[in-house]
Coordinates of C-alpha atoms and ligand atoms in Angstrom, one line a residue:
X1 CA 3.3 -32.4 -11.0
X2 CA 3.1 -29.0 -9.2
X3 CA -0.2 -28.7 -7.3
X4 CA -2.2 -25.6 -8.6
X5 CA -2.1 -24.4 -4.8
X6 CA 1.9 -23.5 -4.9
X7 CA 1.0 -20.1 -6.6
X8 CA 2.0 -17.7 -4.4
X9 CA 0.1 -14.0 -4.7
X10 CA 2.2 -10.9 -5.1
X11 CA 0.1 -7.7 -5.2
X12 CA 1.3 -4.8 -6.4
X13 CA -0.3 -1.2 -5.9
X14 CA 0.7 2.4 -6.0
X15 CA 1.0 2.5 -2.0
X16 CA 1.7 -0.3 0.7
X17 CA -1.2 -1.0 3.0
X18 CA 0.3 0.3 6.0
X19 CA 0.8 3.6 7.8
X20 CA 3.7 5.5 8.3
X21 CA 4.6 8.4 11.0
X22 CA 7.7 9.6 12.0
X23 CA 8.2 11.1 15.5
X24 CA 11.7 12.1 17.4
X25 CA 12.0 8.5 18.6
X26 CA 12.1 7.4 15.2
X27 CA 9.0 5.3 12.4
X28 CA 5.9 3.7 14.0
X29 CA 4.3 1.9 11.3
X30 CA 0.3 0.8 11.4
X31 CA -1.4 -1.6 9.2
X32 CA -4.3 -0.2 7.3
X33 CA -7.5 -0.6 7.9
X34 CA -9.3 -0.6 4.3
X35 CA -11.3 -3.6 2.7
X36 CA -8.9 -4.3 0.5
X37 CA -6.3 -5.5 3.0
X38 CA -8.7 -7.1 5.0
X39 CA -9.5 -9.5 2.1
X40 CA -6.1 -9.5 1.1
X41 CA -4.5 -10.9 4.1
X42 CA -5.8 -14.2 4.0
X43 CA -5.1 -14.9 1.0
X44 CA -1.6 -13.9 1.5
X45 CA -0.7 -14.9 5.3
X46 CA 1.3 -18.0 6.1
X47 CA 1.1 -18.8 2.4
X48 CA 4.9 -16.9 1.2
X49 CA 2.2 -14.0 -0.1
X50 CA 3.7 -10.4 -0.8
X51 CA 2.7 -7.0 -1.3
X52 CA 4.7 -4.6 -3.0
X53 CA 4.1 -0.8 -3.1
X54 CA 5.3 2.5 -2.3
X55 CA 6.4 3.3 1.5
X56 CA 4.7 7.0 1.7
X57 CA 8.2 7.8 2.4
X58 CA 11.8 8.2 1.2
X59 CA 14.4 5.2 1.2
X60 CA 15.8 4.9 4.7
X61 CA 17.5 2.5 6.7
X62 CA 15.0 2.1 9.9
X63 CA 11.9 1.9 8.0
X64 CA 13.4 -1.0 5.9
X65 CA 14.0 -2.7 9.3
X66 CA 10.5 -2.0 10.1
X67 CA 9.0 -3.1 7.3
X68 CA 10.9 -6.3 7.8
X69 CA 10.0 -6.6 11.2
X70 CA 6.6 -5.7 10.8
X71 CA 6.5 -8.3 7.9
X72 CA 7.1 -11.3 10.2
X73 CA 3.8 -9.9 12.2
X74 CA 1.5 -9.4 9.5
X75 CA 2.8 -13.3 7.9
X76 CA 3.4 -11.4 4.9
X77 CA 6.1 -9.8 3.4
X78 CA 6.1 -6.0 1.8
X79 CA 8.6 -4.9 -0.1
X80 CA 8.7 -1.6 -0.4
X81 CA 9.5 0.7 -3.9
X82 CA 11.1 4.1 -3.0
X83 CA 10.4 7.0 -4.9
X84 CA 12.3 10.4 -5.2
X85 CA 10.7 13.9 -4.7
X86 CA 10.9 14.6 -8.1
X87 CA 8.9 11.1 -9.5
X88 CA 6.6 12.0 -6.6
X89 CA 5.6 14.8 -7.9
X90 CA 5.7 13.9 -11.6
X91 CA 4.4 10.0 -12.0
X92 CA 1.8 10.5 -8.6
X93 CA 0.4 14.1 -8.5
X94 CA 1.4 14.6 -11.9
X95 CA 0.6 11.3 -14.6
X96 CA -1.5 9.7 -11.5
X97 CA -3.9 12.4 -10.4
X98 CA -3.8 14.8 -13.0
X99 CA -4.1 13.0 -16.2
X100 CA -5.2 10.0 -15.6
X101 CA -8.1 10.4 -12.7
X102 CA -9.5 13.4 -13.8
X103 CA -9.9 11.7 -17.3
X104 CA -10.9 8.5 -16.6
X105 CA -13.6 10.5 -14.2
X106 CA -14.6 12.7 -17.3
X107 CA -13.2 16.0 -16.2
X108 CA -11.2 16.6 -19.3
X109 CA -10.8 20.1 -18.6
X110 CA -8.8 19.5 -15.6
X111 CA -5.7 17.2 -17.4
X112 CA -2.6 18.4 -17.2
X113 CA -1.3 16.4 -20.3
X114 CA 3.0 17.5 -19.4
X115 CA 5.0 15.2 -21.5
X116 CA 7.6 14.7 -18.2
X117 CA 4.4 13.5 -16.3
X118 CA 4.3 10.7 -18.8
X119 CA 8.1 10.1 -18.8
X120 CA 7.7 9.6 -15.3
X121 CA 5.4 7.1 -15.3
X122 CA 7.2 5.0 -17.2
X123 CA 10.4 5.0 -15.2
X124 CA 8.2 4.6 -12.5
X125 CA 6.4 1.8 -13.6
X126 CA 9.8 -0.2 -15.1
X127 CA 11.0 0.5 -11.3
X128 CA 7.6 -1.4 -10.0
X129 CA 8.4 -3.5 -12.3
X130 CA 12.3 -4.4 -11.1
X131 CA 11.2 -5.1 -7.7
X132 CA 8.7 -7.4 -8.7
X133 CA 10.5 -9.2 -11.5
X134 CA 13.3 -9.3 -8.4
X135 CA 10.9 -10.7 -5.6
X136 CA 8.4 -13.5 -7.6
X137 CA 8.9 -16.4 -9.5
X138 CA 7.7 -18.4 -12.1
X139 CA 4.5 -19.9 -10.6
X140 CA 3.3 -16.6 -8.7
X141 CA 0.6 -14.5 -9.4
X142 CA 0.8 -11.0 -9.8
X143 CA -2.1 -8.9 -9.1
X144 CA -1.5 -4.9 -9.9
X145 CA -4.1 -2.5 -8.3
X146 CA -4.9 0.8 -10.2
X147 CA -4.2 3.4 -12.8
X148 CA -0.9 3.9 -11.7
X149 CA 0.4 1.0 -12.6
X150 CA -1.3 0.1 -15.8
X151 CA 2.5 -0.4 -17.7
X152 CA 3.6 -3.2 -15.3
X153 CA 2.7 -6.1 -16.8
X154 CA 4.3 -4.8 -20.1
X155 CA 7.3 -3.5 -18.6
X156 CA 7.6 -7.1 -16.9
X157 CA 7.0 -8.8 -20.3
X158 CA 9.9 -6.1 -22.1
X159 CA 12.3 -8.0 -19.5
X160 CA 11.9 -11.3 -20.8
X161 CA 10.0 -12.0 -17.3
X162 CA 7.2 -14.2 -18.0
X163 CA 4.5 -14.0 -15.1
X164 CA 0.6 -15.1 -14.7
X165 CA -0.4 -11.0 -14.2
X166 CA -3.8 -9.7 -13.6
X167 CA -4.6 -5.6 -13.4
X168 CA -8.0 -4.3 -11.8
X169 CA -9.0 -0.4 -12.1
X170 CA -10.6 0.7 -9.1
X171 CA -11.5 3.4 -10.9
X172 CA -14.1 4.2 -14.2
X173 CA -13.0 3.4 -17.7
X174 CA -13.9 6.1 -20.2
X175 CA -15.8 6.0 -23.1
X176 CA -13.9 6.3 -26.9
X177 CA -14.8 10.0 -26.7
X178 CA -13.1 10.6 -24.0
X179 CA -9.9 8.1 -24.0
X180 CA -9.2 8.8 -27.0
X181 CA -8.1 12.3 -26.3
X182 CA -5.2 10.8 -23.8
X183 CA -1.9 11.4 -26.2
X184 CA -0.5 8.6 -25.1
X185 CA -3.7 6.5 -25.5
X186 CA -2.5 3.8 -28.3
X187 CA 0.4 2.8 -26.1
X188 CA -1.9 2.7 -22.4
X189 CA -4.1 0.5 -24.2
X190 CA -1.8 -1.9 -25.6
X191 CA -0.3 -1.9 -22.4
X192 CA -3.4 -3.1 -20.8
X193 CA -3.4 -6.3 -23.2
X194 CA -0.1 -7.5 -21.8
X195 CA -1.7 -8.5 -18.6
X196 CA -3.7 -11.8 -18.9
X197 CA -7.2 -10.4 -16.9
X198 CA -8.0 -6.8 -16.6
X199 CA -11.2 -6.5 -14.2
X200 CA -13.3 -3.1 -14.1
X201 CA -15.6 -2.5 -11.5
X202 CA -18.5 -2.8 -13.6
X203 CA -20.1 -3.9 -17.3
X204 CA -20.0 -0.2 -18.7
X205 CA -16.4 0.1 -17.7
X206 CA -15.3 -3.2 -19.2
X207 CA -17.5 -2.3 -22.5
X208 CA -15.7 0.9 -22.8
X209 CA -12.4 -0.5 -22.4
X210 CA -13.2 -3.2 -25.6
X211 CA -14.9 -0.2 -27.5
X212 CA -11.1 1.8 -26.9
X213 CA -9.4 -1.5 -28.0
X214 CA -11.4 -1.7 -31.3
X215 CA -10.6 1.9 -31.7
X216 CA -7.2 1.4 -31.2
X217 CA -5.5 -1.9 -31.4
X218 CA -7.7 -3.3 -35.3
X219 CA -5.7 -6.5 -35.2
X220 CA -7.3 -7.6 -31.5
X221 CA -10.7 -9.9 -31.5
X222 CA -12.8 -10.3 -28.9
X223 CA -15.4 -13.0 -28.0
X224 CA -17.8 -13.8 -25.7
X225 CA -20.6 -12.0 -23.2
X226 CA -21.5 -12.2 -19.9
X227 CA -18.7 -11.0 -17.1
X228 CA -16.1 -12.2 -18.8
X229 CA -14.5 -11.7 -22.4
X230 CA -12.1 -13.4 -24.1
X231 CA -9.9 -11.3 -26.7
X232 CA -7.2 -12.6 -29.0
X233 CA -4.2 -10.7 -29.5
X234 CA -0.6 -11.5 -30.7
X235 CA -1.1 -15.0 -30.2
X236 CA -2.1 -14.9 -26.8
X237 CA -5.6 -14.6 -24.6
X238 CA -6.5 -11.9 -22.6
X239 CA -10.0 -12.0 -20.8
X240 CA -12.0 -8.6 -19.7
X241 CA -14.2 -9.0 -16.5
X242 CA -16.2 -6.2 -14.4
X243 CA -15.9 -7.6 -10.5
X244 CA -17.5 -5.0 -8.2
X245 CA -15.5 -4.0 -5.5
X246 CA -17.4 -4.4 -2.0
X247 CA -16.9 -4.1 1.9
X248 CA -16.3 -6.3 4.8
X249 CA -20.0 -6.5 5.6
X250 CA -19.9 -8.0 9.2
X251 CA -16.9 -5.9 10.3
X252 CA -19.3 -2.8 10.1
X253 CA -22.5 -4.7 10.8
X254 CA -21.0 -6.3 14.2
X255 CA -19.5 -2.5 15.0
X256 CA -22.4 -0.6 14.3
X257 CA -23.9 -3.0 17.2
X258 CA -21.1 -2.8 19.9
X259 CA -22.4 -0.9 22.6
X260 CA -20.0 2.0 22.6
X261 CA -20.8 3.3 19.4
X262 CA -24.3 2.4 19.9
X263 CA -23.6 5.5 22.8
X264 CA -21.8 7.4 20.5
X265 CA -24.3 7.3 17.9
X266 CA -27.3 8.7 20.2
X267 CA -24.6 11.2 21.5
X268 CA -24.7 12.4 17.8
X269 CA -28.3 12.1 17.7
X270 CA -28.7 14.5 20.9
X271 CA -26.0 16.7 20.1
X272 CA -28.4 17.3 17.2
X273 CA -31.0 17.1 19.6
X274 CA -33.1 14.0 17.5
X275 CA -33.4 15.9 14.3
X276 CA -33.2 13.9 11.1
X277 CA -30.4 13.2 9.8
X278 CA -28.6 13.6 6.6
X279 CA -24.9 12.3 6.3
X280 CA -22.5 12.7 3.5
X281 CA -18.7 11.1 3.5
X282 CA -16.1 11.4 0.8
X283 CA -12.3 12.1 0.1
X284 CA -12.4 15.8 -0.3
X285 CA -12.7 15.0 -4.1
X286 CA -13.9 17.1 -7.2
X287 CA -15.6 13.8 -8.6
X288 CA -17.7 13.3 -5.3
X289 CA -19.6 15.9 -6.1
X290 CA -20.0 18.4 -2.9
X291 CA -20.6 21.6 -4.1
X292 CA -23.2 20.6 -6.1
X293 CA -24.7 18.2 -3.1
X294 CA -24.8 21.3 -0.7
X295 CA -26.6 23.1 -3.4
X296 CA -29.1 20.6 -3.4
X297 CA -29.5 20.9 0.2
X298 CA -29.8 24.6 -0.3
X299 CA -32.7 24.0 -2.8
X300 CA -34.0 21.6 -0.3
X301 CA -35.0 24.3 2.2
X302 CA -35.5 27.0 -0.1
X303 CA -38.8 24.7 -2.1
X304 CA -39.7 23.0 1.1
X305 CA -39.2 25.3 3.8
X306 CA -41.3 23.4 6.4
X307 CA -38.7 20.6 6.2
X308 CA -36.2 24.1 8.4
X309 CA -35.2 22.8 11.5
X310 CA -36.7 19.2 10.6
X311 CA -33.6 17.6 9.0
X312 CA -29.9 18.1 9.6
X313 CA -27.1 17.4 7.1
X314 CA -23.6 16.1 8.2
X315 CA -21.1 16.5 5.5
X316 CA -18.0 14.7 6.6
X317 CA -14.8 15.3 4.5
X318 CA -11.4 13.5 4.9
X319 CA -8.3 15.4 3.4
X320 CA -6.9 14.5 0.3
X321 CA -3.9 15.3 -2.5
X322 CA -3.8 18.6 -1.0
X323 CA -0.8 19.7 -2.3
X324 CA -2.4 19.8 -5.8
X325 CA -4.3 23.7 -5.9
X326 CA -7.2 22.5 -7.3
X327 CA -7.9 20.8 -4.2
X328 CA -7.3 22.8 -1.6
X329 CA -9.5 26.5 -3.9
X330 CA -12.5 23.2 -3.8
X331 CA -11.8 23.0 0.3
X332 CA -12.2 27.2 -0.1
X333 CA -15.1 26.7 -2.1
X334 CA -16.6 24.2 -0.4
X335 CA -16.5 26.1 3.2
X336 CA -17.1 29.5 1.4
X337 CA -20.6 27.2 0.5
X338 CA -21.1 25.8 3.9
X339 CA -20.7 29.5 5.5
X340 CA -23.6 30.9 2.8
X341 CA -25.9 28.0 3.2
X342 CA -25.6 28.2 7.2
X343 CA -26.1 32.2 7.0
X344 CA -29.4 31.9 4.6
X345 CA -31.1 29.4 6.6
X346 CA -29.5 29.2 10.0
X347 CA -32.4 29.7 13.3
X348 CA -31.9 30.0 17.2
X349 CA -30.9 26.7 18.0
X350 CA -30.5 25.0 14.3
X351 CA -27.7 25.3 12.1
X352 CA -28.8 23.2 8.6
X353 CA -25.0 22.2 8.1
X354 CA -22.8 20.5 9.9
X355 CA -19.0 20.2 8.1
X356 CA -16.1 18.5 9.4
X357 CA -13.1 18.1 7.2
X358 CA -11.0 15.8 8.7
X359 CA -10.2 11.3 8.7
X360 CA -12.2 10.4 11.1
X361 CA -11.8 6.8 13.1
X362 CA -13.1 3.8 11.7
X363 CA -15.8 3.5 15.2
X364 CA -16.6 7.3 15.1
X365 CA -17.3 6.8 11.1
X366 CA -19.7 3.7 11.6
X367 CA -21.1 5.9 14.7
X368 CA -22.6 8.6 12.2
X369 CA -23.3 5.9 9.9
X370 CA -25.4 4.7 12.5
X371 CA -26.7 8.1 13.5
X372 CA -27.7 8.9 9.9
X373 CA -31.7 9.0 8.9
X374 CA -30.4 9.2 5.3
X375 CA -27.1 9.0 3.3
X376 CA -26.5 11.2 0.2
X377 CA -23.8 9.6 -1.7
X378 CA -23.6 11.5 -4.6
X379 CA -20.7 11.3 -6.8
X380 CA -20.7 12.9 -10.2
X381 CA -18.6 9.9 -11.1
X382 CA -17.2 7.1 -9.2
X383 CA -15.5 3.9 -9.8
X384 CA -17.8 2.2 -7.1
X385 CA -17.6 4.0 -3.9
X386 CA -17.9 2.1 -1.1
X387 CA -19.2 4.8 1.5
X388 CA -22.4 3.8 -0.2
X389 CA -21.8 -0.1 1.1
X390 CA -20.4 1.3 4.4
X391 CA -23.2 3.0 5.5
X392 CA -25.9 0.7 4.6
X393 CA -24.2 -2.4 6.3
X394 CA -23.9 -0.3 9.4
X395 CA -27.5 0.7 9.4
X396 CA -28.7 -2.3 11.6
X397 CA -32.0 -1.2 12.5
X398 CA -32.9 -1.0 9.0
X399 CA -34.2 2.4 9.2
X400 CA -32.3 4.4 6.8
X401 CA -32.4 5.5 3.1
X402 CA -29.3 5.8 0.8
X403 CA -29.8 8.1 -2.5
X404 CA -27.2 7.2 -4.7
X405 CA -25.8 8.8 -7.9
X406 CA -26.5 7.5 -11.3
X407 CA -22.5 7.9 -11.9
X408 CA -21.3 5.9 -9.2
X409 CA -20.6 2.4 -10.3
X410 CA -22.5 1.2 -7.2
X411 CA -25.5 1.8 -8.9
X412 CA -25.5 -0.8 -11.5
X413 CA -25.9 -3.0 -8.3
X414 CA -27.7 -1.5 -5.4
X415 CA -30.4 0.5 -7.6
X416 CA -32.1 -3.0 -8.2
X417 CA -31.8 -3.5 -4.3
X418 CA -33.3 -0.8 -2.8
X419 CA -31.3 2.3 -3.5
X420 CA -33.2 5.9 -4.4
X421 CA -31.3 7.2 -7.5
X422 CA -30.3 10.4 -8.0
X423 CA -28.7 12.7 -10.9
X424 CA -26.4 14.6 -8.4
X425 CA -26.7 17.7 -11.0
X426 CA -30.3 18.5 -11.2
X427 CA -30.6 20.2 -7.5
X428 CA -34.0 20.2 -7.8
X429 CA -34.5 16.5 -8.3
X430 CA -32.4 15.6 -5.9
X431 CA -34.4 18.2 -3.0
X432 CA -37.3 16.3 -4.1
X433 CA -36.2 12.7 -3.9
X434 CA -35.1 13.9 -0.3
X435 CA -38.4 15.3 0.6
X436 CA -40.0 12.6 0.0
X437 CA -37.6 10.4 1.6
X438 CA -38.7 12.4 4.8
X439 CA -42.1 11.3 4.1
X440 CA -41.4 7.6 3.2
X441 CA -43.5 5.4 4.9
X442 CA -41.6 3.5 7.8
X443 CA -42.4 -0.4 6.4
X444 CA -41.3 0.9 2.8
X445 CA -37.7 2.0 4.8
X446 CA -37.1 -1.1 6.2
X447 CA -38.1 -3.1 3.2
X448 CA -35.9 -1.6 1.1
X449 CA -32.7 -1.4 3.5
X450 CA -33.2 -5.1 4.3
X451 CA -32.8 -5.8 0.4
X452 CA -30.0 -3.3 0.5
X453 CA -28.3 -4.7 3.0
X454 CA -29.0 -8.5 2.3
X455 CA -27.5 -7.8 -1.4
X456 CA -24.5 -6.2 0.3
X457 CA -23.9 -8.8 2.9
X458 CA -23.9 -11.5 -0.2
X459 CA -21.6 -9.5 -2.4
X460 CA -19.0 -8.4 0.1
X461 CA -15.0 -8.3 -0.3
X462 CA -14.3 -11.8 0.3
X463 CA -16.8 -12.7 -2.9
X464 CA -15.1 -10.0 -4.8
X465 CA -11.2 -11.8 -4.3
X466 CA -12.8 -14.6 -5.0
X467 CA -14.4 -13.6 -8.0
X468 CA -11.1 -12.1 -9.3
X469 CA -8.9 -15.1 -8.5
X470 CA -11.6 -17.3 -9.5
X471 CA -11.5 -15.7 -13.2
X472 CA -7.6 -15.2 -12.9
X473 CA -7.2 -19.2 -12.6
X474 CA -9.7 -20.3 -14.5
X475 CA -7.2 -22.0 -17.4
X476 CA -5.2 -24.2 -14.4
X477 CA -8.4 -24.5 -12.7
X478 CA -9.5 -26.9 -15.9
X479 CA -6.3 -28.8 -15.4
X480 CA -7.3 -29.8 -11.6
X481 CA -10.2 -31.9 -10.5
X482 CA -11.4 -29.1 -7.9
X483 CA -14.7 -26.8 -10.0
X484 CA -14.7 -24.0 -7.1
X485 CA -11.7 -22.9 -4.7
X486 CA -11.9 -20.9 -1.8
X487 CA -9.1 -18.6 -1.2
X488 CA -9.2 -18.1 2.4
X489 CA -9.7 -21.5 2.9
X490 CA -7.1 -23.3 0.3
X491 CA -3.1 -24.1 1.3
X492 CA -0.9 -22.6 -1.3
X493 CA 1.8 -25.4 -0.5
Ligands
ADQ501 P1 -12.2 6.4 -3.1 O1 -12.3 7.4 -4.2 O2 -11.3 6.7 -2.0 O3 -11.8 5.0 -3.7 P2 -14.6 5.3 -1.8 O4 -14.9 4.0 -2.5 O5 -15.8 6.0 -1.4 O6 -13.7 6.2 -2.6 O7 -13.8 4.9 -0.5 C1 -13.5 5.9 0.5 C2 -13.1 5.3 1.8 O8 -12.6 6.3 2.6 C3 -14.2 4.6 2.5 O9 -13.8 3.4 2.9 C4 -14.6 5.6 3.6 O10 -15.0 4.9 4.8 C5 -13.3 6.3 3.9 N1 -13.6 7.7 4.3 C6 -14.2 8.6 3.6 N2 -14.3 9.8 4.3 C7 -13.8 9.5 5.5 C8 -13.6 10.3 6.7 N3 -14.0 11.6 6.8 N4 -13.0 9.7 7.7 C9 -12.6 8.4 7.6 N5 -12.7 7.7 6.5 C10 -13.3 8.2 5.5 C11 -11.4 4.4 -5.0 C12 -12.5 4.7 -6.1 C13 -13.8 4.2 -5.7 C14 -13.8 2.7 -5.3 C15 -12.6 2.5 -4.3 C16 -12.4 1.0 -4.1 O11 -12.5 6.1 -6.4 O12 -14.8 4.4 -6.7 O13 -15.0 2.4 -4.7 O14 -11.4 3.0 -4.8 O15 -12.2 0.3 -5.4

């Protein structure tokens, strides 16, 4: 009898978790640095694991050899799915990012609903679907990672290719009102109900995605509360599950107490010579909300100007999907902002806003996370976001305060904890929750980052794979005489 430890994991997402540049000498490739991978990799090391994605770049001969050497290091393979310039622009920047995020995030008015975009997609997804069909077997289990892949499973199962799949959207699920506006809604959804678990990141995502299968798909039942549901479909059982994304807790704890960015953090602090500070952090994003967070910082000073020259904000802002124009006229709008704000308020020897717009290093980010007196993570919708995790895991001495958006699904969790919540479009409300965040008293701080932070450290990435794999096996699971595994600590064969 096979041993329920010879599944092997394949995970599939829109992009490989590594880092590509190209210089005259030829492809350096990096592994990335983000959560997921970190959580990933042991589950997939040493154990025959793969990850299958999208290079960041076009078919070519060396950067398959590098791949394949840098496979052997990592003790995982990647297989990488090329793409040409045309599905590039069509299924990513097109079906991807605008149809499908700005959607899913509410901003209806900014779809792009081009029936090539959709086209795309599909041949893009079949494609995904090729190289995985061509790289697993039987026994694995396939986990696919985001909205641009929600047709895989189904595309998989239209090849005869039976796999164990699960799918989880990083990203929000709509509500009816809103999903059901997508033209090609009847078929996304029934594509969704070909994998076997779909996780969301939280409850209100998972019940809108059974209120859009009610809508949509009469002839499906579902069952069950709690995390996870069960619905029947075509003979078959699919479950529905919210697992909140988190962070690698100690890796930012333990680095926001190394001694150089200790130094670099009171290097901030002087620099802005021991002011408070306010810190904001996003993807250069519509969703995350900055316009409408420096106009809260502008009402801040203009109904409580004794708090001029008292309180700094630091709005870091990495690049993103910049060749899509509505990006780069928010960058213009964002630093046309920036430039007003500074010139209403600015005195000798204090400027109220400090922007950056650029990725900044993993140590230099945690070194501002130190730094920062507050963090104003306010999305005006947000799968999770996990700048709000980030900083609070990094604020070892316990002295900070995160305000955190209603929409951002990290509120379900952290406003129980400790977190000040926010509507990020009353301006007013949110100067006011700031003020007196500036006033808080210092036990009060401490109290509530140590709850924060204790919730944070419990619920981290390695409990969220767990979680997820947990759920996905649950059927074998019964068949074994083991009640709990531990991924990172199990032998696949
Ligand atoms: P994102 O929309 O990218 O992720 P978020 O969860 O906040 O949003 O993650 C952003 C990441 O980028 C963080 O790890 C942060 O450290 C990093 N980052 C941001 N600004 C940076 C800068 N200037 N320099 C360097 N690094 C920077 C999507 C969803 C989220 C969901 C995640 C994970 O939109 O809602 O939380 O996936 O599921």
């Amino acid at each position: 009898m096979q041993n329920s430890f010879s599944v092997r994991l394949v995970v599939v997402s829109n992009r490989l978790p590594v880092s590509l540049a190209r210089d005259d000498k030829g492809w350096t490739v990096k592994a990335g640095a983000g959560g997921l991978v970190t959580a990933l990799a042991p589950v997939l090391m040493n154990r025959g694991g793969l990850w299958i994605g999208w290079a960041g770049a076009a078919a070519d001969a060396d950067l398959k050899k590098l791949l394949g050497d840098f496979s052997q290091d990592a003790g995982y393979d990647l297989h990488p799915v090329f793409l040409s310039q045309e599905e590039i622009g069509d299924y990513y920047h097109g079906f991807s990012n605008e149809i499908i995020w700005p959607l899913f995030h509410d901003f209806q008015a900014r779809c792009n609903f081009k029936p090539a975009y959709w086209r795309s997609y599909l041949d893009v997804n079949l494609r995904f679907a090729e190289v995985t069909a061509r790289h697993s077997r039987d026994s694995d289990y396939i986990w696919v990672h985001d909205y641009h892949l929600m047709h895989l499973a189904f595309m998989l199962r239209n090849m005869g290719v039976e796999r164990n799949c699960g799918f989880f959207l990083h990203i929000p699920f709509p509500s009816p009102d809103i999903f059901l506006k997508l033209p090609w809604r009847d078929k996304i959804i029934r594509a969704l109900l070909e994998y076997d678990l779909v996780g969301f990141q939280t409850h209100r995502d998972r019940r809108n995605f059974v209120e859009c299968m009610e809508a949509l798909v009469p002839d499906a039942r579902h069952s069950g509360r709690g995390n996870i549901v069960s619905i029947s479909w075509k003979n078959r059982t699919i479950r529905a599950g919210s697992f909140p994304i988190s962070i690698d807790f100690n890796s930012f704890a333990s680095m926001a107490a190394a001694k150089d960015v200790v130094k670099s953090a009171e290097e901030i602090r002087e620099a802005l010579r021991h002011r408070k500070i306010i810190l904001g952090v996003d993807r250069l994003d519509y969703t995350k909300g900055i316009p409408e967070r420096l106009e809260s910082i502008r009402q801040l000073f203009l109904s409580y100007p004794d708090l001029c020259e008292k309180l700094t904000f630091v709005q870091i802002a990495v690049p993103s999907r910049e060749v899509i124009p509505e990006y780069l006229a928010l960058k213009t709008e964002i630093e046309q902002l920036v430039g007003e704000i500074n010139g209403q308020f600015t005195r000798p020897g204090w400027i109220p806003i400090h922007y950056q717009y650029r990725s900044l290093p993993r140590r230099e980010l945690v070194a501002y996370y130190r730094a920062a007196d507050m963090a104003l993570v306010t999305p005006l919708r947000d799968g999770m976001n996990l700048v709000a995790k980030e900083y609070c895991a990094a604020n070892v001495t316990q002295s900070g305060m995160l305000f955190l958006s209603e929409f951002a699904g990290a509120a379900a969790q952290l406003q129980k904890v400790g977190a000040t919540l926010v509507n990020p479009h009353d301006v007013e409300g949110v100067a006011r929750a700031i003020q007196r965040g500036f006033y808080l008293d210092t036990r009060e701080r401490h109290s509530r980052m140590a709850k924060l932070r204790d919730s944070i450290r419990r619920n981290n990435i390695f409990w969220w794979v767990d979680s997820f794999l947990q759920a996905a096996f649950a059927r074998q699971l019964d068949d074994f005489p083991q009640d709990t595994v531990d991924f990172r600590t199990s032998t696949y064969e």
